[in-house]
mmCIF file of C-alpha atoms in Angstrom:
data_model
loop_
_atom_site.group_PDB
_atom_site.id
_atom_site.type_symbol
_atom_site.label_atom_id
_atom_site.label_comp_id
_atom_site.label_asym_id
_atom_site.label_seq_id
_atom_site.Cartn_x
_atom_site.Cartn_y
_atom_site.Cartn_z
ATOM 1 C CA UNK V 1 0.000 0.000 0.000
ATOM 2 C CA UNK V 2 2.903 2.067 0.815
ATOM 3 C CA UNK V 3 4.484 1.469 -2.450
ATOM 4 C CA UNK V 4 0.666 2.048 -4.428
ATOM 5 C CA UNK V 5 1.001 5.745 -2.315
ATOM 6 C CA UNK V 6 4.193 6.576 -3.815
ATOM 7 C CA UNK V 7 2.314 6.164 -7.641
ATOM 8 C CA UNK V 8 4.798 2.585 -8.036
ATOM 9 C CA UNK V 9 2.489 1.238 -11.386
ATOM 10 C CA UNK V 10 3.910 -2.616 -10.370
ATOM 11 C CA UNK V 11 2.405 -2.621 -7.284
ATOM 12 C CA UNK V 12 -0.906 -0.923 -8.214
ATOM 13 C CA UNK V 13 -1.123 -3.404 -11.228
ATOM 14 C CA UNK V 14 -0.437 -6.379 -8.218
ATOM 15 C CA UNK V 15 -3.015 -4.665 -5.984
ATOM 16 C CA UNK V 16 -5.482 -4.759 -8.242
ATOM 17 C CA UNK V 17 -5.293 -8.829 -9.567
ATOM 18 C CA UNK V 18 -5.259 -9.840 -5.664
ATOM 19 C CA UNK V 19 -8.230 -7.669 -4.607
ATOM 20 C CA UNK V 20 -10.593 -7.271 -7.834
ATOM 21 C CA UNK V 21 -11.824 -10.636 -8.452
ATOM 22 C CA UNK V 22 -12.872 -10.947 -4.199
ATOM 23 C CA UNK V 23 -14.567 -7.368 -4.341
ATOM 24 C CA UNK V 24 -16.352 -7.706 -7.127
ATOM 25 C CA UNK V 25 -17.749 -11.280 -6.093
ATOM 26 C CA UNK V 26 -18.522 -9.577 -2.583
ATOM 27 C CA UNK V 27 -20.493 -6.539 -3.941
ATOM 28 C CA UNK V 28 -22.231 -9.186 -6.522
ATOM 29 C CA UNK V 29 -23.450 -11.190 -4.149
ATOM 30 C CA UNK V 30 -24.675 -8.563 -1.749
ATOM 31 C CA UNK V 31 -26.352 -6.678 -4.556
ATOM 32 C CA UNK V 32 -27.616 -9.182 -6.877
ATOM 33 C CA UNK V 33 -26.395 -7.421 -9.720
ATOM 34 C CA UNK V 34 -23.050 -7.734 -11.627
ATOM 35 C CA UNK V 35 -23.338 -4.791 -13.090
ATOM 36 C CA UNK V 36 -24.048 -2.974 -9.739
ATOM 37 C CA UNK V 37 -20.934 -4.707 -8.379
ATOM 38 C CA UNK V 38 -18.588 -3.030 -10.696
ATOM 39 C CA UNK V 39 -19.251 0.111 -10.107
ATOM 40 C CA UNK V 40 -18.893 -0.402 -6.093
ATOM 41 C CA UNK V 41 -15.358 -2.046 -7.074
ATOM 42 C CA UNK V 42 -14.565 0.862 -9.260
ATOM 43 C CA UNK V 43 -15.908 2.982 -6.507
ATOM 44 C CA UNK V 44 -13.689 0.546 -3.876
ATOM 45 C CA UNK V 45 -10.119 0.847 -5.612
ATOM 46 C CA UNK V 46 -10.859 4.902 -6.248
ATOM 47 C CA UNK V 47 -10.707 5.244 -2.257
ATOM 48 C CA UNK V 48 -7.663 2.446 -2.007
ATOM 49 C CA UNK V 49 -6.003 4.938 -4.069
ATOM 50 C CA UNK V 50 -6.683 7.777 -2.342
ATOM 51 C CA UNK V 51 -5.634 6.348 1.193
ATOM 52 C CA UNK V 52 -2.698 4.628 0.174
ATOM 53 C CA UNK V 53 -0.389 7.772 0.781
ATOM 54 C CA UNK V 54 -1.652 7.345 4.532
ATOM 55 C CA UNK V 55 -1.807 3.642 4.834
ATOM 56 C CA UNK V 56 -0.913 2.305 8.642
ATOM 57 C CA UNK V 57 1.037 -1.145 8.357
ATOM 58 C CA UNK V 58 -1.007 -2.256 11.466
ATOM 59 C CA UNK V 59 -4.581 -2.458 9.800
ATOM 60 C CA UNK V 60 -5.633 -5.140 8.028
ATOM 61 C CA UNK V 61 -6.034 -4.603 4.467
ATOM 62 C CA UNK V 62 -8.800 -7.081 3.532
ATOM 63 C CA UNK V 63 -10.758 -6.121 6.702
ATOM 64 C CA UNK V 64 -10.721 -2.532 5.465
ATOM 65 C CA UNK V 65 -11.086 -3.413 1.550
ATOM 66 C CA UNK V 66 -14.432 -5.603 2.813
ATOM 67 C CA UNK V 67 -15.291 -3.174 4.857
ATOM 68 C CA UNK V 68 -15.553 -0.541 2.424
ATOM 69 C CA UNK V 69 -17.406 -2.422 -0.286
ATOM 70 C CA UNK V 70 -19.981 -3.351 1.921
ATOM 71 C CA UNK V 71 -20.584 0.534 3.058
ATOM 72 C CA UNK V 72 -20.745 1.542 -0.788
ATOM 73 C CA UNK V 73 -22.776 -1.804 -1.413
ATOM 74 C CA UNK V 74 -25.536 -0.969 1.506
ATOM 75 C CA UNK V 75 -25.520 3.157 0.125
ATOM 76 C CA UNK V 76 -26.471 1.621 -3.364
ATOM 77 C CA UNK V 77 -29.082 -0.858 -1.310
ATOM 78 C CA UNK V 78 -30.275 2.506 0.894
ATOM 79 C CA UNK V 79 -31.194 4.109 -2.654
ATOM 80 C CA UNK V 80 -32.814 1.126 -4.417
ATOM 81 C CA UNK V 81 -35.177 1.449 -1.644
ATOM 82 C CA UNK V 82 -35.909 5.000 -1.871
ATOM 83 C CA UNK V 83 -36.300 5.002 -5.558
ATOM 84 C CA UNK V 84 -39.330 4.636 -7.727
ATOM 85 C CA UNK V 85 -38.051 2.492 -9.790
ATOM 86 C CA UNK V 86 -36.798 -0.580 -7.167
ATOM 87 C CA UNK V 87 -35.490 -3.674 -8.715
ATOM 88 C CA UNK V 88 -36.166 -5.917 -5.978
ATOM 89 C CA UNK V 89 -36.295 -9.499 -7.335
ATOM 90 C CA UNK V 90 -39.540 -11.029 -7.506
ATOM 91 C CA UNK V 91 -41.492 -12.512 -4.854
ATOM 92 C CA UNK V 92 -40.709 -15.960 -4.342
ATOM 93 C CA UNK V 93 -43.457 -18.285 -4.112
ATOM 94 C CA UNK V 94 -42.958 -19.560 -0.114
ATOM 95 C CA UNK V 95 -44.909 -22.321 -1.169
ATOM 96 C CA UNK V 96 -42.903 -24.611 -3.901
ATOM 97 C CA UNK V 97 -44.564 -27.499 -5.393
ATOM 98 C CA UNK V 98 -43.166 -30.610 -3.653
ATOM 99 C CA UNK V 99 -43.857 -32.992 -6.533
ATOM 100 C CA UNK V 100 -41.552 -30.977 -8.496
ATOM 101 C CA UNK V 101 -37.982 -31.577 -9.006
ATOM 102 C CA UNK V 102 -35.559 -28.820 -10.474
ATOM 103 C CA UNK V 103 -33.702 -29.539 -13.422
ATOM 104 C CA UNK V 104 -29.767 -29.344 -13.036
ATOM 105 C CA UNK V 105 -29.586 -26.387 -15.036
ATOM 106 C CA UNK V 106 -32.140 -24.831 -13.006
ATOM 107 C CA UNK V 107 -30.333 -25.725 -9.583
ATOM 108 C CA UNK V 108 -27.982 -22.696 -10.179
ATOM 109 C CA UNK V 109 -30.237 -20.427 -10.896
ATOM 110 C CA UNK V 110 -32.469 -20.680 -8.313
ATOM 111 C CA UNK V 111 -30.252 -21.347 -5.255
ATOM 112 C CA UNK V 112 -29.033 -17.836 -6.513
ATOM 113 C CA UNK V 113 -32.288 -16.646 -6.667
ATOM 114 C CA UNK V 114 -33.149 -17.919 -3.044
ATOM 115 C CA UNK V 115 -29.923 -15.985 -2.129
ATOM 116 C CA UNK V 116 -30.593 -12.840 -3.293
ATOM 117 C CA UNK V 117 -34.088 -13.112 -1.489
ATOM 118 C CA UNK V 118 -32.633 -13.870 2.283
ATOM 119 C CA UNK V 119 -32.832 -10.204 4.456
ATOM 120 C CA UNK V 120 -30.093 -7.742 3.880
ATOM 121 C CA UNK V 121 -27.613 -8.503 6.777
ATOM 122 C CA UNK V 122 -28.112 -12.587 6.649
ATOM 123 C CA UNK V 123 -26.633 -12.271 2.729
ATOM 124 C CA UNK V 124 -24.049 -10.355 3.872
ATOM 125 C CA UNK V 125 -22.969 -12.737 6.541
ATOM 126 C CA UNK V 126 -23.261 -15.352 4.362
ATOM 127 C CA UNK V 127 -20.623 -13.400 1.682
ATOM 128 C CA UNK V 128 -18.597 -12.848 4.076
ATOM 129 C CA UNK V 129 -18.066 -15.804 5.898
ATOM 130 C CA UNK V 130 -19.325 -18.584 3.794
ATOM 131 C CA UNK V 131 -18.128 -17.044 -0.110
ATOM 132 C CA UNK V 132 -15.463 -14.434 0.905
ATOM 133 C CA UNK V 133 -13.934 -16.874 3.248
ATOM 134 C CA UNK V 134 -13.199 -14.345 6.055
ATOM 135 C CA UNK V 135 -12.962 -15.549 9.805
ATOM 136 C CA UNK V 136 -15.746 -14.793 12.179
ATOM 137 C CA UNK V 137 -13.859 -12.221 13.958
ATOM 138 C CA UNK V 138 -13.004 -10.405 10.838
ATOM 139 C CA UNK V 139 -16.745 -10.705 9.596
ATOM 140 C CA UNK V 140 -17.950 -9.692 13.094
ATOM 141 C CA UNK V 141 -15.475 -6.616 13.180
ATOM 142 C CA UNK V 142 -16.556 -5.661 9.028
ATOM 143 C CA UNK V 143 -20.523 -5.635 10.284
ATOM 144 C CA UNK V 144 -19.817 -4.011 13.423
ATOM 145 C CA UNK V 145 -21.608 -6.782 15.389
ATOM 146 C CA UNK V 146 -20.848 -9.369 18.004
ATOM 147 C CA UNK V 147 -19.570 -12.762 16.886
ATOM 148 C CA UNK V 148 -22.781 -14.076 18.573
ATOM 149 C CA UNK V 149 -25.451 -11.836 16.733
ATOM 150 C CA UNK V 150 -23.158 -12.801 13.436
ATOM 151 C CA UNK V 151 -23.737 -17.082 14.079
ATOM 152 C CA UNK V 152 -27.419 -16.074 14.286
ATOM 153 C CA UNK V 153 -27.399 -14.327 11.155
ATOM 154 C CA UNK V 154 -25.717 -17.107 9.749
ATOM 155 C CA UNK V 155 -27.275 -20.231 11.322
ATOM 156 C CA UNK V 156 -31.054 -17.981 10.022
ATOM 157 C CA UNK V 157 -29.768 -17.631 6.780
ATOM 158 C CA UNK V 158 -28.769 -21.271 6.204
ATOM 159 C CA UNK V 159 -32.145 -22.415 7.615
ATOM 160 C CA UNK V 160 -33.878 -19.986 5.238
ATOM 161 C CA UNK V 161 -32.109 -21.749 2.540
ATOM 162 C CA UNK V 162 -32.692 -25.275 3.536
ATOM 163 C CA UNK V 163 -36.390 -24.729 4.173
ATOM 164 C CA UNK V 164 -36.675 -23.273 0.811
ATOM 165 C CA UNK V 165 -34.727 -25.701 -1.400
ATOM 166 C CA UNK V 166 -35.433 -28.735 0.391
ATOM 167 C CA UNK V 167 -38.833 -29.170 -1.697
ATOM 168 C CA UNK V 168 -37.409 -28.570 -4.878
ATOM 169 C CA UNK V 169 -34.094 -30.679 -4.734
ATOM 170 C CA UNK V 170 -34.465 -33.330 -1.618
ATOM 171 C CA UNK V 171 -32.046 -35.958 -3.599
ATOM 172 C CA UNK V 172 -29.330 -32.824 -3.218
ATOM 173 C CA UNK V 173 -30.234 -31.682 0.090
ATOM 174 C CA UNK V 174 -30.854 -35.290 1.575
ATOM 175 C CA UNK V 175 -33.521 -36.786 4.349
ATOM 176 C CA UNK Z 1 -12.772 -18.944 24.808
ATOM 177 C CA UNK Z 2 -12.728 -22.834 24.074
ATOM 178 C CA UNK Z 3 -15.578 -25.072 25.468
ATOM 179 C CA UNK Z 4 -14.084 -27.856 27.663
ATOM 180 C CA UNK Z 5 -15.850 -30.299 25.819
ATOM 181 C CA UNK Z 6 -17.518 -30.502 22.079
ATOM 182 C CA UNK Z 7 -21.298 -31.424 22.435
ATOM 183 C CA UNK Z 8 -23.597 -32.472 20.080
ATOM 184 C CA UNK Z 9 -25.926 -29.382 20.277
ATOM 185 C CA UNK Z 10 -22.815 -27.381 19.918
ATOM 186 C CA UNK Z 11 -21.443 -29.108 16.961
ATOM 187 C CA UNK Z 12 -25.500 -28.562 15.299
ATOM 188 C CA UNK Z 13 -25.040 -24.576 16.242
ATOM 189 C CA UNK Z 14 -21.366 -24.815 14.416
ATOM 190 C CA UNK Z 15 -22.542 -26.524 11.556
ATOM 191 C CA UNK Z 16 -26.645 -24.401 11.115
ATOM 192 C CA UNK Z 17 -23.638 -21.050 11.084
ATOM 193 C CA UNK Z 18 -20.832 -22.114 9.514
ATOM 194 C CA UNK Z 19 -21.219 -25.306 7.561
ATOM 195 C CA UNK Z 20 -19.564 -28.316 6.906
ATOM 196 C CA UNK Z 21 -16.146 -27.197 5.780
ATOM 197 C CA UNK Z 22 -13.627 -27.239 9.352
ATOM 198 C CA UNK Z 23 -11.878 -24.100 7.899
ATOM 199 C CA UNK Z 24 -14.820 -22.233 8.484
ATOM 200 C CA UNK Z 25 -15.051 -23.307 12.066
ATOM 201 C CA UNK Z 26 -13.520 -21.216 14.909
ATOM 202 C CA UNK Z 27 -9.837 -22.325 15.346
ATOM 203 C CA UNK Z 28 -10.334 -22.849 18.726
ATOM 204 C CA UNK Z 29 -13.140 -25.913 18.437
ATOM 205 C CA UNK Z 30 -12.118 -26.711 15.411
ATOM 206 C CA UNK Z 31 -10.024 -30.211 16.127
ATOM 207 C CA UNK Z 32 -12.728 -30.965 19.130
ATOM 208 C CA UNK Z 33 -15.649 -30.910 16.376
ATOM 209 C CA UNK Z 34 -13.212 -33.079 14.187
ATOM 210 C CA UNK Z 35 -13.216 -35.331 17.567
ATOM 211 C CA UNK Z 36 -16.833 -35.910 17.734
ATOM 212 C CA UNK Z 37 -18.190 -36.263 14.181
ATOM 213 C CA UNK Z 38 -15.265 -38.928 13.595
ATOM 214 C CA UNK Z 39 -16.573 -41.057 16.937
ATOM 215 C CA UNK Z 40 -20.470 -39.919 16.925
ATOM 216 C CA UNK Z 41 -22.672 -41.187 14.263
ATOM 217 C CA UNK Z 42 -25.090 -38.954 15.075
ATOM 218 C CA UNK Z 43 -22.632 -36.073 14.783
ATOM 219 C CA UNK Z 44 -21.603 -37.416 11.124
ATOM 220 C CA UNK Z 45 -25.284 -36.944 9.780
ATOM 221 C CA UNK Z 46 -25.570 -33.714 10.752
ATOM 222 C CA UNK Z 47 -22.124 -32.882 9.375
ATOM 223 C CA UNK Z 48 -23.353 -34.564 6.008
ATOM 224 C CA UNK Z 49 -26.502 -32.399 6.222
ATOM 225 C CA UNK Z 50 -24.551 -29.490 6.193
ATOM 226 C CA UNK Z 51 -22.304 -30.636 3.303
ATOM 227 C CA UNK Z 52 -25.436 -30.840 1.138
ATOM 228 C CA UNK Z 53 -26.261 -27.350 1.329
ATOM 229 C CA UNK Z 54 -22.693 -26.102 1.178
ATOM 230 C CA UNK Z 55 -22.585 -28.251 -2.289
ATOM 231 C CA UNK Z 56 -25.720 -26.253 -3.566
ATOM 232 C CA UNK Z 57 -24.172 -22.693 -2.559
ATOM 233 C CA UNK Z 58 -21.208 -23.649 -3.993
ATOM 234 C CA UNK Z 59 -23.106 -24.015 -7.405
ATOM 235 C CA UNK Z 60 -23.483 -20.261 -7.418
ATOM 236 C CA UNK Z 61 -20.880 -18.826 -9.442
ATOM 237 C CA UNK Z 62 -19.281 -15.411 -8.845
ATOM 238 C CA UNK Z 63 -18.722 -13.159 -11.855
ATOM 239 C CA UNK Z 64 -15.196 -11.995 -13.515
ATOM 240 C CA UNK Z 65 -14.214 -8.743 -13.185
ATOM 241 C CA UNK Z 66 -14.574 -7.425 -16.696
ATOM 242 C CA UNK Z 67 -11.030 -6.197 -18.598
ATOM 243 C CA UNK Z 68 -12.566 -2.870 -19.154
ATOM 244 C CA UNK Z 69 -12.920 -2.858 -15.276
ATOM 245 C CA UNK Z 70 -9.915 -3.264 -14.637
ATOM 246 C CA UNK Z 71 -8.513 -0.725 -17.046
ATOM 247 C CA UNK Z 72 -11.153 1.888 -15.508
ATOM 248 C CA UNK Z 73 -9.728 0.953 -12.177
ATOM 249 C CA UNK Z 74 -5.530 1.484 -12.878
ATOM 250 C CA UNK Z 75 -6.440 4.670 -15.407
ATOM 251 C CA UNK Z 76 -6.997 6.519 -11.508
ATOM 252 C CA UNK Z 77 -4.327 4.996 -9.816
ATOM 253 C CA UNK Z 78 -2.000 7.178 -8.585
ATOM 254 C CA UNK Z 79 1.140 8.138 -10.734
ATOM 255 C CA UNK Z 80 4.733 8.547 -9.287
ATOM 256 C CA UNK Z 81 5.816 12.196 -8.546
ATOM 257 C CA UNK Z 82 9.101 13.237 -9.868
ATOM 258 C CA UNK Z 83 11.629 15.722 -7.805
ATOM 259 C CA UNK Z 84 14.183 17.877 -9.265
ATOM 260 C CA UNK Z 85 16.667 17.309 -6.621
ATOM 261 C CA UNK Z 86 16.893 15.051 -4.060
ATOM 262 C CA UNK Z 87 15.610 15.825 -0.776
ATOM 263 C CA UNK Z 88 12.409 16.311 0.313
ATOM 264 C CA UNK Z 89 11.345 19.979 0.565
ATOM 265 C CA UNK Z 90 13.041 22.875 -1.212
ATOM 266 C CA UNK Z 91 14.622 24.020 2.082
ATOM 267 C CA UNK Z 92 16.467 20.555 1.574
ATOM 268 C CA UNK Z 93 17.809 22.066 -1.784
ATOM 269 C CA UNK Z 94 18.372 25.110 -1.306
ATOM 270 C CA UNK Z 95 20.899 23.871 1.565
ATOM 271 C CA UNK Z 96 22.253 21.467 -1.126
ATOM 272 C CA UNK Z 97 22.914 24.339 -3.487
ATOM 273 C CA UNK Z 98 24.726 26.351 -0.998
ATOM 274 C CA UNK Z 99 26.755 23.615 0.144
ATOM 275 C CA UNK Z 100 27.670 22.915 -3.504
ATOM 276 C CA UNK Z 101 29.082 26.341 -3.938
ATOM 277 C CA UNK Z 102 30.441 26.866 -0.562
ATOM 278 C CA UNK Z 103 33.052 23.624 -1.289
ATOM 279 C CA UNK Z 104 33.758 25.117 -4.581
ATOM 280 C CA UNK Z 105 35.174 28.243 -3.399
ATOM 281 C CA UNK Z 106 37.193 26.603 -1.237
ATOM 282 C CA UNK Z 107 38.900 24.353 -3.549
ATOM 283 C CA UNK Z 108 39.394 27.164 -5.342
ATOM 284 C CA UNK Z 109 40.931 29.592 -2.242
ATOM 285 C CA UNK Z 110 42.969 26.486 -1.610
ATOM 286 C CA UNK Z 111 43.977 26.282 -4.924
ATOM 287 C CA UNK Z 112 45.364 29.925 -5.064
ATOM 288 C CA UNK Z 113 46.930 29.691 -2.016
ATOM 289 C CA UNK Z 114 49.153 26.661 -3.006
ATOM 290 C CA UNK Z 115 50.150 27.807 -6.728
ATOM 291 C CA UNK Z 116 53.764 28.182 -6.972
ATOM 292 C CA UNK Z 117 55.501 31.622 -7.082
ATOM 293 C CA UNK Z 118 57.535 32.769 -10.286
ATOM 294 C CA UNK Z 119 60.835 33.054 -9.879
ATOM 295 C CA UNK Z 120 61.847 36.703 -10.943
ATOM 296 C CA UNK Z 121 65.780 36.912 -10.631
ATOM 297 C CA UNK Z 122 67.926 35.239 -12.857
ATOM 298 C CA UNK Z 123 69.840 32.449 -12.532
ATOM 299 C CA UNK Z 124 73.647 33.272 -11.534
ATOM 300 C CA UNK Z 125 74.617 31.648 -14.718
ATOM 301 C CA UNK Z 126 72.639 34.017 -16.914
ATOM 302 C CA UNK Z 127 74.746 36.984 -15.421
ATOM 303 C CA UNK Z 128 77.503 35.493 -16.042
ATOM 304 C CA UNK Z 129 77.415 35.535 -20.029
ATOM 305 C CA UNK Z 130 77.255 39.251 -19.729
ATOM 306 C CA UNK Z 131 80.928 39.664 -18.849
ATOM 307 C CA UNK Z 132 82.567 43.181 -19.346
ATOM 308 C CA UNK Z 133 81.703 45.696 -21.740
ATOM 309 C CA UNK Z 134 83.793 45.938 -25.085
ATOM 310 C CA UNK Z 135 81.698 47.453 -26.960
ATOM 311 C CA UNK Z 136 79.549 50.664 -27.316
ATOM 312 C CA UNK Z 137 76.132 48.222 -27.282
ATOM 313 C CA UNK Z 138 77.454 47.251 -23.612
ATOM 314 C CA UNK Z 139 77.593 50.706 -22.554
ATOM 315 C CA UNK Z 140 73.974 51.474 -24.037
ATOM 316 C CA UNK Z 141 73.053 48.506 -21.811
ATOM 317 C CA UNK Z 142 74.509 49.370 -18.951
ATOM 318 C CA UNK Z 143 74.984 53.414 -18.238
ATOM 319 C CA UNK Z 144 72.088 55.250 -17.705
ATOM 320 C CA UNK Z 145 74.424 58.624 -17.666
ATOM 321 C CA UNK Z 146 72.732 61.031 -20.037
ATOM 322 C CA UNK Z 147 77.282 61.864 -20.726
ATOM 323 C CA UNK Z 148 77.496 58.937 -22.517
ATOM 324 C CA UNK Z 149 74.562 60.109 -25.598
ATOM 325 C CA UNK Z 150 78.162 61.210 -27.343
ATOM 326 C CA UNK Z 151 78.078 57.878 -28.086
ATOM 327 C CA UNK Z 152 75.716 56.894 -30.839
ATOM 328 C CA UNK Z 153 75.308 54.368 -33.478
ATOM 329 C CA UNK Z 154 76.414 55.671 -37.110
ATOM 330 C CA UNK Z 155 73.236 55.401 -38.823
ATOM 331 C CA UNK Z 156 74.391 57.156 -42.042
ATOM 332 C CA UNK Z 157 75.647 60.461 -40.773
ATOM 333 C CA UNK Z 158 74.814 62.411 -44.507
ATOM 334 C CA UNK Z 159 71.607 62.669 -42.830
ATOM 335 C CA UNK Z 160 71.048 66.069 -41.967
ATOM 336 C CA UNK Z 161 68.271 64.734 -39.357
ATOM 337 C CA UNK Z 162 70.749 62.587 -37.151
ATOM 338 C CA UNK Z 163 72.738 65.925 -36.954
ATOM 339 C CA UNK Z 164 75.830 64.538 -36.802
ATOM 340 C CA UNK Z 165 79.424 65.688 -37.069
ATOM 341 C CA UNK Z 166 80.893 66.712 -40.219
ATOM 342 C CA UNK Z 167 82.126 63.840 -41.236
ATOM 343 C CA UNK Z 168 86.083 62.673 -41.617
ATOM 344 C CA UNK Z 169 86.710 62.213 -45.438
ATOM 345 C CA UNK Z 170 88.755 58.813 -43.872
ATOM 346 C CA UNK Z 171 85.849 57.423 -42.440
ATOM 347 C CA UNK Z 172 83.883 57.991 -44.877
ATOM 348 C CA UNK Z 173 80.989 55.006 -45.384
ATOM 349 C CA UNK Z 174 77.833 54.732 -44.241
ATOM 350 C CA UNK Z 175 78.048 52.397 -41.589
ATOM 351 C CA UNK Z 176 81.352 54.232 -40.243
ATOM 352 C CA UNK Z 177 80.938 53.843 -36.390
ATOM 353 C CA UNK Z 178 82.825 56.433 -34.876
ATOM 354 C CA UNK Z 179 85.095 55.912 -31.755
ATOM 355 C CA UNK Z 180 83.118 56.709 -28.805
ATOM 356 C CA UNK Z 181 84.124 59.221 -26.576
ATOM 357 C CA UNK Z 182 86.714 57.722 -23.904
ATOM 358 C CA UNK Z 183 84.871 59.155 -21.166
ATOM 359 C CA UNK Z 184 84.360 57.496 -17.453
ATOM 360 C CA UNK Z 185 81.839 55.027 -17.283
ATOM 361 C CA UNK Z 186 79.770 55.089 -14.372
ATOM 362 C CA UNK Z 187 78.586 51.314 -13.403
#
């Protein structure tokens, strides 16, 4: 970072394979939009650059780099909300048929749907901890929770999932 | 803090928030949970439970960064900034700059100081090819007495200008020196 503060290209160039692919996947996940999550990573690396010059050694980049997407990520979530024109996915149907089994090329898209449906701060603690791979302290510390309240989020959102894609793929999900 | 001992109801809290895979466990029960699901049955089917549903998130892709991303991203990335002179601040080089000069001046005073004088008086052997005077060029070189202007170089004395005597008819010439004067010479 100290380097990237000086204007070194190398280790802007470096910065920016390590990080990209992580934030990107974060803000995607959180937002349900690809498109959405470029611009928060564009967004993401413009403020990298402008604290590098200041950077302390002692912080934790990725906790900071996380913790920054998701800010930018719940502004843009803040705004779909206010605005007229709301994306929101579609209401999913609590009520699945049983007798109907998902195709495998349907398994994808609708465990992503079901995703994108769980509440606001269970997604994000299951990007952060399940998809971005990040400990629960670290996860805790990014949502500015306890690491109690965050293994509630988590065990909820899990049991969301389960509840809702049992019905529609049992021979995946098991007894 | 670590519990003393893995239970089943804590392994199903573990597993309903973290899954199946033991990396995503808490370091601190992770090798106790290993413990228990490899000697508990019961502890295995739950952990197989929660392998099923980490298989289906797992089927979720995440997308690429695009290539124009990336190129949006380094076109702001900050560029190097280039000094003129070393040092940090321009107090920095204007103390360089002085510095610079001051040592110049003083190789230069040091120079001056140390050049070798030139030797103005001659060398004894010089005088000594001088020897006496024998002829009237010797006294010319010598005598500064204005008595001695008798004696002058014959430069042709039919010139009226030179004003010389009337000529001798025997000495006669052009170049005819005449005898000098025998006077004193003053050294």
């Amino acid at each position: 970072m100290l380097r990237v503060g000086r204007g070194d290209g190398d280790a802007c160039r470096l910065l920016v394979e390590r990080h990209l692919g992580r934030v990107v996947a974060f803000a995607a996940r959180v937002l349900g939009s690809p498109s959405d999550a470029e611009d928060v990573a564009q967004e993401v690396f413009a403020r990298v650059w402008t604290s590098a010059g200041g950077w302390q050694p002692s912080a934790r980049f990725t906790t900071w780099l996380h913790r920054v997407a998701l800010n930018l990520c719940l502004d843009r979530l803040a705004r779909r909300r206010e605005s007229a024109l709301d994306e929101a996915p579609e209401p999913v149907d609590p009520c699945p048929t049983p007798a109907r089994r998902l195709e495998e090329a349907e398994v994808t898209r609708v465990v992503g749907r079901e995703i994108a449906a769980l509440p606001e701060r269970q997604r994000i603690a299951l990007a952060l901890c399940h998809y971005q791979g990040l400990r629960n302290d670290e996860a805790a510390e990014i949502m500015e929770i306890t690491i109690e309240a965050l293994e509630s989020l988590l065990a909820r959102a899990r049991r969301t999932l389960r509840a809702r894609l049992q019905p529609l793929a049992p021979e995946l999900l098991g007894a | 803090m670590a519990p003393a001992e893995m239970t089943l109801e804590r392994l199903r809290r573990l597993l309903d928030a973290y899954g199946a895979r033991p990396r995503s466990w808490p370091e601190v029960e992770r090798d106790a949970a290993r413990e228990l699901i490899a000697r508990s049955p019961a502890a295995r089917a739950l952990c197989d439970a929660a392998a099923a549903l980490d298989a289906l998130l797992e089927r979720v892709p995440a997308p690429e960064p695009s290539p124009v991303l990336v190129g949006r991203i380094l076109a702001t990335a900050p560029r190097p900034t280039v000094l003129p002179f070393p040092g940090r601040s321009g107090r920095s080089r204007r103390r360089l700059v002085a510095a610079v000069g001051l040592a110049a001046a003083a190789t230069l005073a040091i120079w001056l100081m140390r050049r070798p004088e030139t030797d103005r008086t001659l060398e004894p052997a010089a005088l000594a090819e001088l020897g006496d005077y024998e002829t009237p060029t010797d006294a010319l070189l010598a005598a500064t007495d204005p008595d001695t202007v008798e004696v002058v170089p014959a430069v042709g004395c039919d010139d009226p200008d030179v004003a010389c005597d009337e000529p001798d008819a025997s000495e006669s010439g052009p170049a005819a020196i005449r005898q000098p004067v025998q006077k004193e010479i003053h050294a």
